[in-house]
PDB file of C-alpha atoms and ligand atoms in Angstrom:
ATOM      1  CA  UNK A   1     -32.022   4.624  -4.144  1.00 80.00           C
ATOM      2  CA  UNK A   2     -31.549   8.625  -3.463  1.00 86.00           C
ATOM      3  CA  UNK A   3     -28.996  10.176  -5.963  1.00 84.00           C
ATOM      4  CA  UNK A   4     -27.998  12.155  -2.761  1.00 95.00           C
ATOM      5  CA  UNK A   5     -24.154  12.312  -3.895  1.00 98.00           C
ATOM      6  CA  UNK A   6     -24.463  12.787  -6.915  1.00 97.00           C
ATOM      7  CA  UNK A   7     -21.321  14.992  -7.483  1.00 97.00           C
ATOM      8  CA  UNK A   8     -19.413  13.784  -4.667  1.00 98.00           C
ATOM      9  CA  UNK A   9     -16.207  12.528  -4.691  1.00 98.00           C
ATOM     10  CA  UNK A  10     -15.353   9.635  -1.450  1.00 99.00           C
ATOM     11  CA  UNK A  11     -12.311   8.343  -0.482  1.00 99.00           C
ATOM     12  CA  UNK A  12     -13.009   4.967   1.264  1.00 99.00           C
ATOM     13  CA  UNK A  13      -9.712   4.136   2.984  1.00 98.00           C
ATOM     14  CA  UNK A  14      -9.649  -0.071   3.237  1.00 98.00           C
ATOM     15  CA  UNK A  15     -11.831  -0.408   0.422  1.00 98.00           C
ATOM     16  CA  UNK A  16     -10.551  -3.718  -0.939  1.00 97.00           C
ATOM     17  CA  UNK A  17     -12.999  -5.912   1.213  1.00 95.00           C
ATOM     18  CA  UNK A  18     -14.958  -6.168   3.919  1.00 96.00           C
ATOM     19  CA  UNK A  19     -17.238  -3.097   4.947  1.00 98.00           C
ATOM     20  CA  UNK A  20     -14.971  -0.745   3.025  1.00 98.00           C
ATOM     21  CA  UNK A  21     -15.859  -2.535  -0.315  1.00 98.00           C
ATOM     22  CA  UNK A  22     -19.630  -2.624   0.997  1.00 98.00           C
ATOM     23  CA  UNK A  23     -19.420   1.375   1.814  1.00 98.00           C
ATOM     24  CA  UNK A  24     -18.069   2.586  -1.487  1.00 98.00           C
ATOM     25  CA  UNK A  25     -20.376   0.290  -3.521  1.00 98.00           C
ATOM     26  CA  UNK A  26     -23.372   2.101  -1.554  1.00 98.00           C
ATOM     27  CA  UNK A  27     -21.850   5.265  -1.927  1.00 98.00           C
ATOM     28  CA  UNK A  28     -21.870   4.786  -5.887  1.00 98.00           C
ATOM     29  CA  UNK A  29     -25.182   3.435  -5.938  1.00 98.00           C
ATOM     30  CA  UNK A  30     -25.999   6.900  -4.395  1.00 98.00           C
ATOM     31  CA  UNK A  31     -24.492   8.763  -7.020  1.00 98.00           C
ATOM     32  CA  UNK A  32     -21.261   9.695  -5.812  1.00 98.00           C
ATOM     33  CA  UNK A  33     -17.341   8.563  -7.143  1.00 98.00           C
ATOM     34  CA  UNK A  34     -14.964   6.646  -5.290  1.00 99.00           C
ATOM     35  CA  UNK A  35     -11.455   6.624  -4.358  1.00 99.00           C
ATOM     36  CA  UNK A  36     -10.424   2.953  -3.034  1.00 98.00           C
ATOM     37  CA  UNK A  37      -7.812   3.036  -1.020  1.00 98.00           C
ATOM     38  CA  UNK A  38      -5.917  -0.591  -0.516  1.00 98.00           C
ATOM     39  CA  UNK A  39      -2.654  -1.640   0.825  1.00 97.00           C
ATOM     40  CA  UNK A  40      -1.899  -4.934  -0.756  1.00 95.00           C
ATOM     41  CA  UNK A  41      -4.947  -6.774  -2.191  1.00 95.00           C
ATOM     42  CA  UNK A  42      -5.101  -5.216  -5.994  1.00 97.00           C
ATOM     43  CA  UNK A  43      -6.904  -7.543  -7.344  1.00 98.00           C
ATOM     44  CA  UNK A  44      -9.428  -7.352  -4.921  1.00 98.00           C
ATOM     45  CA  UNK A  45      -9.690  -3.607  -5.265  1.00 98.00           C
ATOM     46  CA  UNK A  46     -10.200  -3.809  -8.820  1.00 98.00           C
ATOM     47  CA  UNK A  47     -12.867  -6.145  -8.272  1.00 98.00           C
ATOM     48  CA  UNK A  48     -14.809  -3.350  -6.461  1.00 98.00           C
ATOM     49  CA  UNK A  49     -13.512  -0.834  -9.044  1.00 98.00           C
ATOM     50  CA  UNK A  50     -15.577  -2.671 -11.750  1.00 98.00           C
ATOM     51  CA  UNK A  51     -18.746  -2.748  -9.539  1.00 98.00           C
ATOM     52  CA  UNK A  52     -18.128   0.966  -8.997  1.00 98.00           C
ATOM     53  CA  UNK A  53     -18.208   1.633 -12.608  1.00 98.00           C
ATOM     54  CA  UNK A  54     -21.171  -0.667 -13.322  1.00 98.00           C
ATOM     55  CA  UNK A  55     -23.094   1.797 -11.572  1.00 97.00           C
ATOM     56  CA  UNK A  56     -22.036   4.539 -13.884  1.00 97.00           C
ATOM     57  CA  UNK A  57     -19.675   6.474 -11.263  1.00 98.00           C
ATOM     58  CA  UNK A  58     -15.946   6.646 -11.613  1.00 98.00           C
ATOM     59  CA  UNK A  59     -13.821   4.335  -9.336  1.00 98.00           C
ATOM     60  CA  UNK A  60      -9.840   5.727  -9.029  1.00 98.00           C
ATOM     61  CA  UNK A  61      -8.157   3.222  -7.977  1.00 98.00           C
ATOM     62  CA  UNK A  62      -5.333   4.323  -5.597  1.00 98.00           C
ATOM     63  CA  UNK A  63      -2.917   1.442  -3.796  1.00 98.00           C
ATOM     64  CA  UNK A  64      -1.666   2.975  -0.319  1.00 98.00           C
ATOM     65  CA  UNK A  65      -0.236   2.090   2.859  1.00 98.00           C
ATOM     66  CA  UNK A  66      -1.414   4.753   4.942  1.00 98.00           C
ATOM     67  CA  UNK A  67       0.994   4.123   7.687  1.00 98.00           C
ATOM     68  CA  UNK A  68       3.738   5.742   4.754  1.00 98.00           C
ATOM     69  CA  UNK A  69       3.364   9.849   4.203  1.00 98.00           C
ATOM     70  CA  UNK A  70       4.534   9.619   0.788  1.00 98.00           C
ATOM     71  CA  UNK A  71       1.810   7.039   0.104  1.00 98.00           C
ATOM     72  CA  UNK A  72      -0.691   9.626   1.185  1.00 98.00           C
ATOM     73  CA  UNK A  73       0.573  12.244  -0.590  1.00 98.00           C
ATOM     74  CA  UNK A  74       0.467  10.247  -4.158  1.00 98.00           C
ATOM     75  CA  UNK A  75      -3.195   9.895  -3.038  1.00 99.00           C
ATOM     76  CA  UNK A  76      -3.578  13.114  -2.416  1.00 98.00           C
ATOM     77  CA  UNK A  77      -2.050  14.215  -5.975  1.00 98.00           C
ATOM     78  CA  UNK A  78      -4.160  11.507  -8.396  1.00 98.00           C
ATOM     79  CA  UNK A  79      -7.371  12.841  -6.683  1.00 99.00           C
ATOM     80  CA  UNK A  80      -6.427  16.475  -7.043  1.00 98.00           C
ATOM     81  CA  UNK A  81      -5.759  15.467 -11.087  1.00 98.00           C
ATOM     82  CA  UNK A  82      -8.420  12.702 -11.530  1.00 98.00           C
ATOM     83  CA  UNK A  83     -10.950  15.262  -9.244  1.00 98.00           C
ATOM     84  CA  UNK A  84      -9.703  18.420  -7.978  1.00 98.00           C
ATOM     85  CA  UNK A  85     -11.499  18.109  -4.873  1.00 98.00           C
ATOM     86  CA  UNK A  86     -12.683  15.541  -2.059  1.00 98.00           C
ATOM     87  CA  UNK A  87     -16.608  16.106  -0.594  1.00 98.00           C
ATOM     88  CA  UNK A  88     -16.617  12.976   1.790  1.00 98.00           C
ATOM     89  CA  UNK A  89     -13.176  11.204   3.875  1.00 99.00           C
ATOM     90  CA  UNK A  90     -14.542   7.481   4.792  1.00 99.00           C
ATOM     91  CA  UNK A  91     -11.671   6.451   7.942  1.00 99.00           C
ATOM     92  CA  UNK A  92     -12.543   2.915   7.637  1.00 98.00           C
ATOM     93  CA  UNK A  93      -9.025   0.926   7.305  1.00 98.00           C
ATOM     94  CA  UNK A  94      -7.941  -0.420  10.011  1.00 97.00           C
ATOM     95  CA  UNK A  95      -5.761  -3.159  11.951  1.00 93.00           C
ATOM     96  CA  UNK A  96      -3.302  -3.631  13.971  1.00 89.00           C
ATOM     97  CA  UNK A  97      -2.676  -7.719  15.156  1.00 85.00           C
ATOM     98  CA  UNK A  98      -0.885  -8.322  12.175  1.00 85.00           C
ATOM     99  CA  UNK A  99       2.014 -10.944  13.348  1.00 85.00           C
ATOM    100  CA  UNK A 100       4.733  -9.146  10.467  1.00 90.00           C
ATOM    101  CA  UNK A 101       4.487  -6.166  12.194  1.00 90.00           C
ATOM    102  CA  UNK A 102       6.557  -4.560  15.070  1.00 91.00           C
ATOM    103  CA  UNK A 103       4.515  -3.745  18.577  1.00 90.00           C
ATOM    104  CA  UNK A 104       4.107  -0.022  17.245  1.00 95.00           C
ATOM    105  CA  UNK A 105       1.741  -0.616  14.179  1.00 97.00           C
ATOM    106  CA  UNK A 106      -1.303  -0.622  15.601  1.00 97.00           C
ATOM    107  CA  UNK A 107      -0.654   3.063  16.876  1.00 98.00           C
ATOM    108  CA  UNK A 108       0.784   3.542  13.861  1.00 98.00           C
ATOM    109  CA  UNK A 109      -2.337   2.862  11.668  1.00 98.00           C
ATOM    110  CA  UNK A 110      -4.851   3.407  13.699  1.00 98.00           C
ATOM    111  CA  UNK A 111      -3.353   6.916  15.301  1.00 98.00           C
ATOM    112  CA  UNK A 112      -1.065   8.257  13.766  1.00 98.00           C
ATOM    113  CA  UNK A 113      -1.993   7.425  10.087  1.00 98.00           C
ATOM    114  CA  UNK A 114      -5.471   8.450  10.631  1.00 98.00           C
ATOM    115  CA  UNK A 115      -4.582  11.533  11.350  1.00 98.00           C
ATOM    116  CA  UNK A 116      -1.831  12.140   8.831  1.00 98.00           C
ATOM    117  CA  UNK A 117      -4.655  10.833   6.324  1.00 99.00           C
ATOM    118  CA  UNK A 118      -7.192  14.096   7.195  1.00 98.00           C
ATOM    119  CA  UNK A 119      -4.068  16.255   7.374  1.00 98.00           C
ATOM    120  CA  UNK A 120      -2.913  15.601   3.920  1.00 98.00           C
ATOM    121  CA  UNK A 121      -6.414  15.721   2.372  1.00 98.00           C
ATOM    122  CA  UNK A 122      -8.180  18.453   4.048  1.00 98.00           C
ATOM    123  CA  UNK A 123      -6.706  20.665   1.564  1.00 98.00           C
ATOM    124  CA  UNK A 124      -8.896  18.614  -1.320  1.00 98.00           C
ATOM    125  CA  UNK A 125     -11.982  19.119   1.418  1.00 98.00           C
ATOM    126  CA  UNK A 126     -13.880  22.515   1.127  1.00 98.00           C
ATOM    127  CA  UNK A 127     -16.966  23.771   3.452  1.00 98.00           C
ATOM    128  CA  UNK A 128     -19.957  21.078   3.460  1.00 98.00           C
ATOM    129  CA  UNK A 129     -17.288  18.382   2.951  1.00 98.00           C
ATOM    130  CA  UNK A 130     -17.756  15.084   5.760  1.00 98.00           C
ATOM    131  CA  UNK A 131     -15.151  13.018   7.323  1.00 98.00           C
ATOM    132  CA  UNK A 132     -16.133   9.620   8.933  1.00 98.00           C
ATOM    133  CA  UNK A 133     -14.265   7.961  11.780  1.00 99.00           C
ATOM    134  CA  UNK A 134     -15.031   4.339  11.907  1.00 98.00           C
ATOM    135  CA  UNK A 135     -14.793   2.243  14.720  1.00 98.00           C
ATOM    136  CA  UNK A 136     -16.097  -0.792  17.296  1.00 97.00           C
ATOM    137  CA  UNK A 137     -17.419  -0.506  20.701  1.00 96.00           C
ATOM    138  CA  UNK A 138     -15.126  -2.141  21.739  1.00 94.00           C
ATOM    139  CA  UNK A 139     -12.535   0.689  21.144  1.00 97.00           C
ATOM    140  CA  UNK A 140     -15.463   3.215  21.433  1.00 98.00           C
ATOM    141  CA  UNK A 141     -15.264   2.390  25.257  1.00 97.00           C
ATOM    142  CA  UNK A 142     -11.947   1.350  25.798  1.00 97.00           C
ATOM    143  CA  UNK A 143     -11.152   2.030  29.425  1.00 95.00           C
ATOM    144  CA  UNK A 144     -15.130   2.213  30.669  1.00 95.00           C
ATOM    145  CA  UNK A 145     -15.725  -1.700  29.403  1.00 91.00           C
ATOM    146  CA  UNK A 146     -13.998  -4.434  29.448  1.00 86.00           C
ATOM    147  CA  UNK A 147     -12.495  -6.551  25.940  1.00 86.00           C
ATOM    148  CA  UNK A 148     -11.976  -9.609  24.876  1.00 83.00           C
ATOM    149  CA  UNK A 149      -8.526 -10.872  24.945  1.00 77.00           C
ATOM    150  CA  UNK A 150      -5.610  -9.867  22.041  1.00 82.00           C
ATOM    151  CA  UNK A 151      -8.492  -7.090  20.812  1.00 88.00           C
ATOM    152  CA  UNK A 152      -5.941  -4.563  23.482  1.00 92.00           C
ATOM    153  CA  UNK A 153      -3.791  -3.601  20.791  1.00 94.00           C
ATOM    154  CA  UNK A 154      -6.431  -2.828  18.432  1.00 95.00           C
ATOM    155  CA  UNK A 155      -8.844  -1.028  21.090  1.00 96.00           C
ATOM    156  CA  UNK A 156      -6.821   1.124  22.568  1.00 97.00           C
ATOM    157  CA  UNK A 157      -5.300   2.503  19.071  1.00 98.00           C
ATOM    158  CA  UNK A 158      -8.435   2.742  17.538  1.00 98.00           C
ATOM    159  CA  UNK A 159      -9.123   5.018  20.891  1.00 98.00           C
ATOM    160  CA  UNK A 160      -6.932   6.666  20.432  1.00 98.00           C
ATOM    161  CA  UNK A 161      -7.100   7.916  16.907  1.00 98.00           C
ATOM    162  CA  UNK A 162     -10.590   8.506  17.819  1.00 98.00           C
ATOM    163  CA  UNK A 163      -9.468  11.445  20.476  1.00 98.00           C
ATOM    164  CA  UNK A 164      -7.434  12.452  18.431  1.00 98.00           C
ATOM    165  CA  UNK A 165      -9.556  13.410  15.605  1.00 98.00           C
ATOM    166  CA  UNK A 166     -12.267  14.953  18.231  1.00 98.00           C
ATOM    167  CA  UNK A 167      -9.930  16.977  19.539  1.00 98.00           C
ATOM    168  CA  UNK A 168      -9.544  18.490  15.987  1.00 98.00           C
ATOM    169  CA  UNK A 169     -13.334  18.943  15.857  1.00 98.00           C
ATOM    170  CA  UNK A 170     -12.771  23.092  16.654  1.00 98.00           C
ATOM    171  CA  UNK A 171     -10.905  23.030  13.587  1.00 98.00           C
ATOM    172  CA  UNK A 172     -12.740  21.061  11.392  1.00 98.00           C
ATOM    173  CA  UNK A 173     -15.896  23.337  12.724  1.00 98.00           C
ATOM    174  CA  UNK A 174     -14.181  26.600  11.647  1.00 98.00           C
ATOM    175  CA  UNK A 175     -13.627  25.148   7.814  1.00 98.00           C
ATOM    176  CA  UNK A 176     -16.808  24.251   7.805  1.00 98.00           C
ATOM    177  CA  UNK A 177     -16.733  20.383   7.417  1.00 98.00           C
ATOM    178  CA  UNK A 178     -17.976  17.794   8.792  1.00 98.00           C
ATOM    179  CA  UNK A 179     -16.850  14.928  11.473  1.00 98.00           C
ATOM    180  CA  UNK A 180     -18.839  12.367  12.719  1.00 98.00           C
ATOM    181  CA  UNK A 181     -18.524   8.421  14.311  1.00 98.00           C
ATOM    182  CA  UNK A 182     -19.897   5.416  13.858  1.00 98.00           C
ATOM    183  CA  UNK A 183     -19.402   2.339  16.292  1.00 98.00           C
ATOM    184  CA  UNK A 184     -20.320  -1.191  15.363  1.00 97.00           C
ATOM    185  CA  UNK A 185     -20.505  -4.139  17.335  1.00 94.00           C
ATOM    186  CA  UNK A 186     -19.259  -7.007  15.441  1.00 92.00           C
ATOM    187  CA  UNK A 187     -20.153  -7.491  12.326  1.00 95.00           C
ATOM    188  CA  UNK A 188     -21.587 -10.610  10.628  1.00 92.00           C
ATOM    189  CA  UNK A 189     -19.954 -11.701   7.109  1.00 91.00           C
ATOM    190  CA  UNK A 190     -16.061 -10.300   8.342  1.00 93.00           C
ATOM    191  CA  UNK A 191     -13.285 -12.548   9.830  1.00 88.00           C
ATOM    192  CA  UNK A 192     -13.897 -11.294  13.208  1.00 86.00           C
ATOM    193  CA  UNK A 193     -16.514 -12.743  14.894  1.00 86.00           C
ATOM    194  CA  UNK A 194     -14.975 -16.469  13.873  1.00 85.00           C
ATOM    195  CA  UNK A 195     -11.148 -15.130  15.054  1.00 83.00           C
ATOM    196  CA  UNK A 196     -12.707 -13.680  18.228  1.00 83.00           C
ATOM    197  CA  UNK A 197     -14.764 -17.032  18.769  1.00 84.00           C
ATOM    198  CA  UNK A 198     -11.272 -19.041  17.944  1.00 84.00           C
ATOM    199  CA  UNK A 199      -9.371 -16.779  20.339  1.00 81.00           C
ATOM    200  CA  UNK A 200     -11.749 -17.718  23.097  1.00 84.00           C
ATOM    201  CA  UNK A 201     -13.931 -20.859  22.846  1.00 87.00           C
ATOM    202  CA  UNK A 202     -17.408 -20.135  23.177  1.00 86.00           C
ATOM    203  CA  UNK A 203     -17.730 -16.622  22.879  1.00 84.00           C
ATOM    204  CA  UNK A 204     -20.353 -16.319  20.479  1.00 84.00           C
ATOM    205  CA  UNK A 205     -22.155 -19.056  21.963  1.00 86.00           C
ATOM    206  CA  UNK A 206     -22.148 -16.802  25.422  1.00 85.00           C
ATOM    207  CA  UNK A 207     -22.751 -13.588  23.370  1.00 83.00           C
ATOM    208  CA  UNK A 208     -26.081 -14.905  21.844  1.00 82.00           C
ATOM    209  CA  UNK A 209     -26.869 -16.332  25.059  1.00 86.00           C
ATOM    210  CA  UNK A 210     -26.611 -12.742  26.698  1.00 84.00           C
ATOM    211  CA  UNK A 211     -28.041 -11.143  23.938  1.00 83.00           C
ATOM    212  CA  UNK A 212     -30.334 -12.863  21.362  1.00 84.00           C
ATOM    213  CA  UNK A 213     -30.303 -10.040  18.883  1.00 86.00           C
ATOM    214  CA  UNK A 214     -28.359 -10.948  15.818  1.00 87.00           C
ATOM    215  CA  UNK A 215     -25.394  -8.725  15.036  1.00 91.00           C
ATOM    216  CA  UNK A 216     -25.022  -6.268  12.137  1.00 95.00           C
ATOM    217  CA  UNK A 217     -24.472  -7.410   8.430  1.00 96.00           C
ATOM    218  CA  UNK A 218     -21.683  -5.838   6.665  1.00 98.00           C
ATOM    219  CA  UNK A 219     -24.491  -4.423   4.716  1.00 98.00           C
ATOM    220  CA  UNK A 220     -26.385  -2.590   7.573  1.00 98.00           C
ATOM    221  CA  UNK A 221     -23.076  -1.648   9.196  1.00 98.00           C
ATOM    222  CA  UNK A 222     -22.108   0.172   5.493  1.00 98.00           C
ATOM    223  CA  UNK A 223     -25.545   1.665   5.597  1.00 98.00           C
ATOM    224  CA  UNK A 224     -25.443   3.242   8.726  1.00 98.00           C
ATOM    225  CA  UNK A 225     -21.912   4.942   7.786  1.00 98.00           C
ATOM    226  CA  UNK A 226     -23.059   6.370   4.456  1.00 98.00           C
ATOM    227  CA  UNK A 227     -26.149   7.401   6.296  1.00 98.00           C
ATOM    228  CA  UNK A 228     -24.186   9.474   8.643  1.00 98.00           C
ATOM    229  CA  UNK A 229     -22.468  10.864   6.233  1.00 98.00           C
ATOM    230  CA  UNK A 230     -25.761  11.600   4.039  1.00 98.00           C
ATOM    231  CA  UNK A 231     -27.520  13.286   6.441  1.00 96.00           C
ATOM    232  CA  UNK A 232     -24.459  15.879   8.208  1.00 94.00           C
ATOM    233  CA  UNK A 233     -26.989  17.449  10.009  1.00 95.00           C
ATOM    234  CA  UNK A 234     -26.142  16.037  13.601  1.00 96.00           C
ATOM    235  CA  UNK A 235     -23.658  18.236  15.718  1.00 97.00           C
ATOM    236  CA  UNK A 236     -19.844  17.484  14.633  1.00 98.00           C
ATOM    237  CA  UNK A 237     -18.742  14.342  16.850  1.00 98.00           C
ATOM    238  CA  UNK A 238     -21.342  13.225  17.187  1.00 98.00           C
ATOM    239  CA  UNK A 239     -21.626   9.180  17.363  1.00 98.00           C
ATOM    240  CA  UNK A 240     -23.850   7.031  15.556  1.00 98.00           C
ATOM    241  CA  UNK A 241     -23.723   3.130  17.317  1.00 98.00           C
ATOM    242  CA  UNK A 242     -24.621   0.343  15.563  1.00 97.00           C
ATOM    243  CA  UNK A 243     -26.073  -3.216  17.066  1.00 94.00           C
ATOM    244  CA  UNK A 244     -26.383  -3.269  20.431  1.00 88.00           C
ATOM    245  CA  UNK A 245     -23.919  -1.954  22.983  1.00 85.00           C
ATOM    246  CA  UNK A 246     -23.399  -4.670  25.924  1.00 73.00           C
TER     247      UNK A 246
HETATM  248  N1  NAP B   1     -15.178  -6.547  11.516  1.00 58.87           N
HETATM  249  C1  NAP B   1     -15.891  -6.187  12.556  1.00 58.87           C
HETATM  250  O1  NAP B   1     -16.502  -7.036  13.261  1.00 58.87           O
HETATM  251  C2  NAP B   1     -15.991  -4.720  12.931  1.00 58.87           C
HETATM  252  C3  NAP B   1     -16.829  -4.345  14.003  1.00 58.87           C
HETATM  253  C4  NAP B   1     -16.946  -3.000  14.326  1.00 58.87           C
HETATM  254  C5  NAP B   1     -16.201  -2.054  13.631  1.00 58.87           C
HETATM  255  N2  NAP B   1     -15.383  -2.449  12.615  1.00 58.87           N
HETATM  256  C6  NAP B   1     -14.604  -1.428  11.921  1.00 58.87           C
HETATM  257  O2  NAP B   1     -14.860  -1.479  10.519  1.00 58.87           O
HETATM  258  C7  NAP B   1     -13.678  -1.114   9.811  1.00 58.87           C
HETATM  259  C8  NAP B   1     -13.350  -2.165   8.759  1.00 58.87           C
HETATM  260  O3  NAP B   1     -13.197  -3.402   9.388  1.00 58.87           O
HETATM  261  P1  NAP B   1     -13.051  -4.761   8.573  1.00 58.87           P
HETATM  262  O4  NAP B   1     -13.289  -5.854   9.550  1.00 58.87           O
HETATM  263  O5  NAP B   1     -13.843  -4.693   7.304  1.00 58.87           O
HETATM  264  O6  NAP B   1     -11.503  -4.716   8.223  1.00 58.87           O
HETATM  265  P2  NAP B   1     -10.637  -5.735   7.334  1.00 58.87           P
HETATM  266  O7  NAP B   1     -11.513  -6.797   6.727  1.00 58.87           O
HETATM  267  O8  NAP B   1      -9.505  -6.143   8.200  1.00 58.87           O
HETATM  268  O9  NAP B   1     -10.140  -4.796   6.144  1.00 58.87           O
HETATM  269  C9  NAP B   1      -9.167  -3.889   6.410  1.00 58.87           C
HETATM  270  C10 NAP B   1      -9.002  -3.007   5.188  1.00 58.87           C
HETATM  271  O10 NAP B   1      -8.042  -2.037   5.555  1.00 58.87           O
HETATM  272  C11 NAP B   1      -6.994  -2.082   4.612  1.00 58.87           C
HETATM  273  N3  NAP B   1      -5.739  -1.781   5.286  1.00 58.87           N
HETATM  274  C12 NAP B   1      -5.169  -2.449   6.322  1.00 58.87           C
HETATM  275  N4  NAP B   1      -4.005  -1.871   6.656  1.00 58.87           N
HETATM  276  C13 NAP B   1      -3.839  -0.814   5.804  1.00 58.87           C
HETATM  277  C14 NAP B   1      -2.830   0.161   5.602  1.00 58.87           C
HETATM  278  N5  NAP B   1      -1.720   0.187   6.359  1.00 58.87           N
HETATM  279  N6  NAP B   1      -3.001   1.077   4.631  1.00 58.87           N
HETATM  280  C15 NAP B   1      -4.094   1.052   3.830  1.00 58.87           C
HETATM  281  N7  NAP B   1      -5.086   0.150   3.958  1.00 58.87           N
HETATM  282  C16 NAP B   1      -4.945  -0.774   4.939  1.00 58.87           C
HETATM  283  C17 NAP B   1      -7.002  -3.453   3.985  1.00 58.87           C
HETATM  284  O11 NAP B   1      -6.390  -3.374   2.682  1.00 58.87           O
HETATM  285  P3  NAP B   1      -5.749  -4.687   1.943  1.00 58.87           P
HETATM  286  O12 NAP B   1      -6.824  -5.739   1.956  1.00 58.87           O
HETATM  287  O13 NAP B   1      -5.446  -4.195   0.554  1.00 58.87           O
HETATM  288  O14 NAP B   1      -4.547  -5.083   2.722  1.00 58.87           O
HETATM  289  C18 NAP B   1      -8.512  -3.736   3.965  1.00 58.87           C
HETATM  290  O15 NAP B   1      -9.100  -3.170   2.811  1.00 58.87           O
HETATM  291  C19 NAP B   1     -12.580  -0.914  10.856  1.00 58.87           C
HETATM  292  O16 NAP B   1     -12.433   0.454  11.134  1.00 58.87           O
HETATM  293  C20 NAP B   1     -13.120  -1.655  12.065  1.00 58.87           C
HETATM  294  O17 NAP B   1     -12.653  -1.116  13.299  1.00 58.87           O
HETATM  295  C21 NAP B   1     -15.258  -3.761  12.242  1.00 58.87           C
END
């Protein structure tokens, strides 16, 4: 396994399960330490705190909701004390069909909190540092192809943060950092594939008929992201897809 963050510090926002869990645990196996972000599921995240730790990296631990400014700035402060600095930015939380929620929260977390999220810790971020936007192709190419029903919401938000964030790309460039993508199809091992298939009877069964290629793991997903953000030597937006696009 390349040490090649070794003296790095990542924030992995989402990082209580899923591919967010899977991305920081590769990042400290590479050497670096990890902020996990999580909204709600502490016990989880201290799960993946431990595992950080096993490895011999430090895991800060620091609860969020993203979609709340003074959330972010906490975060923001126990890195600056714990750290005094941030080297990679992992945008991997996401949602937005959550039935307690008003119409708005999927723009809200997927838009506007992913922006307010770079905003407040850019300041941590210094030349060399990496951000990581990550997304489906489904909201990759929202507008150009069409999506499954009930994924709207999600799609077009997720679109939407995306633009946003390019068009801060000039920005970014001038400080020196960088900001790259990375699109999955759906991934095998997370809810979605089974609440997509539930949604619509048959869906996988028509997928794999279309396309025999087994979808990404969570693990080769993860991979790919701290990959990207290994290498930072592709031009800034540029967009690393992962499984096949169809
Ligand atoms: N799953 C797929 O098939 C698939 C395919 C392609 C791309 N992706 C992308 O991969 C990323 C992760 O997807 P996933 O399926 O692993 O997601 P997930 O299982 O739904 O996990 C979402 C994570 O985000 C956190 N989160 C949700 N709302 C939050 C908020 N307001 N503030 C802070 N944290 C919040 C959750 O924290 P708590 O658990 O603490 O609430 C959890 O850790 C997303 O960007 C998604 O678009 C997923």
């Amino acid at each position: 396994m390349p040490q090649d963050f070794s003296g790095q510090v990542a924030l992995v926002t989402g990082a209580s399960r899923g591919i967010g869990a899977e991305i920081s645990r590769q990042l400290a196996q590479r050497g670096a330490d990890i902020v996990i972000n999580y909204r709600s599921k502490a016990a989880r995240a201290e799960a993946v705190a431990s595992e950080i730790t096993a490895f011999g990296r430090t895991a800060l631990l620091a609860q969020a909701d993203l979609t709340q400014i003074n959330d972010l700035i906490t975060t923001q402060t126990q890195i600056q004390q714990a750290f005094g600095k941030l080297d990679l930015l992992v945008l991997n939380a996401s949602g937005g069909l959550e039935k307690d929620k008003p119409a708005s929260y999927a723009m809200d977390l997927n838009l506007t909190a992913q922006v307010q999220t770079v905003e407040t810790m850019l300041p941590l971020m210094q030349a060399g540092s990496c951000i990581v936007f990550v997304t489906s192709h489904w909201a990759h190419f929202y507008g150009e192809r069409p999506i499954i029903a009930g994924y709207e919401p999600v799609a077009s938000s997720k679109k939407a943060g995306e633009m946003a964030l390019r068009e801060r790309i000039d920005q970014f460039t001038q400080r020196g950092i960088h900001f790259y993508v990375v699109s999955g199809d759906m991934i095998e091992g997370t809810i979605t594939p089974k609440l997509l298939d539930r949604a619509q009877p048959g869906f996988l069964a028509a997928r794999k008929e279309h396309n025999p290629e087994p979808i990404p793991t969570i693990e080769e997903f993860a991979q790919a992201i701290v990959e990207t953000a290994a290498d930072r030597s592709q031009a800034n937006g540029h967009t690393v897809f992962v499984g096949p696009i169809i």
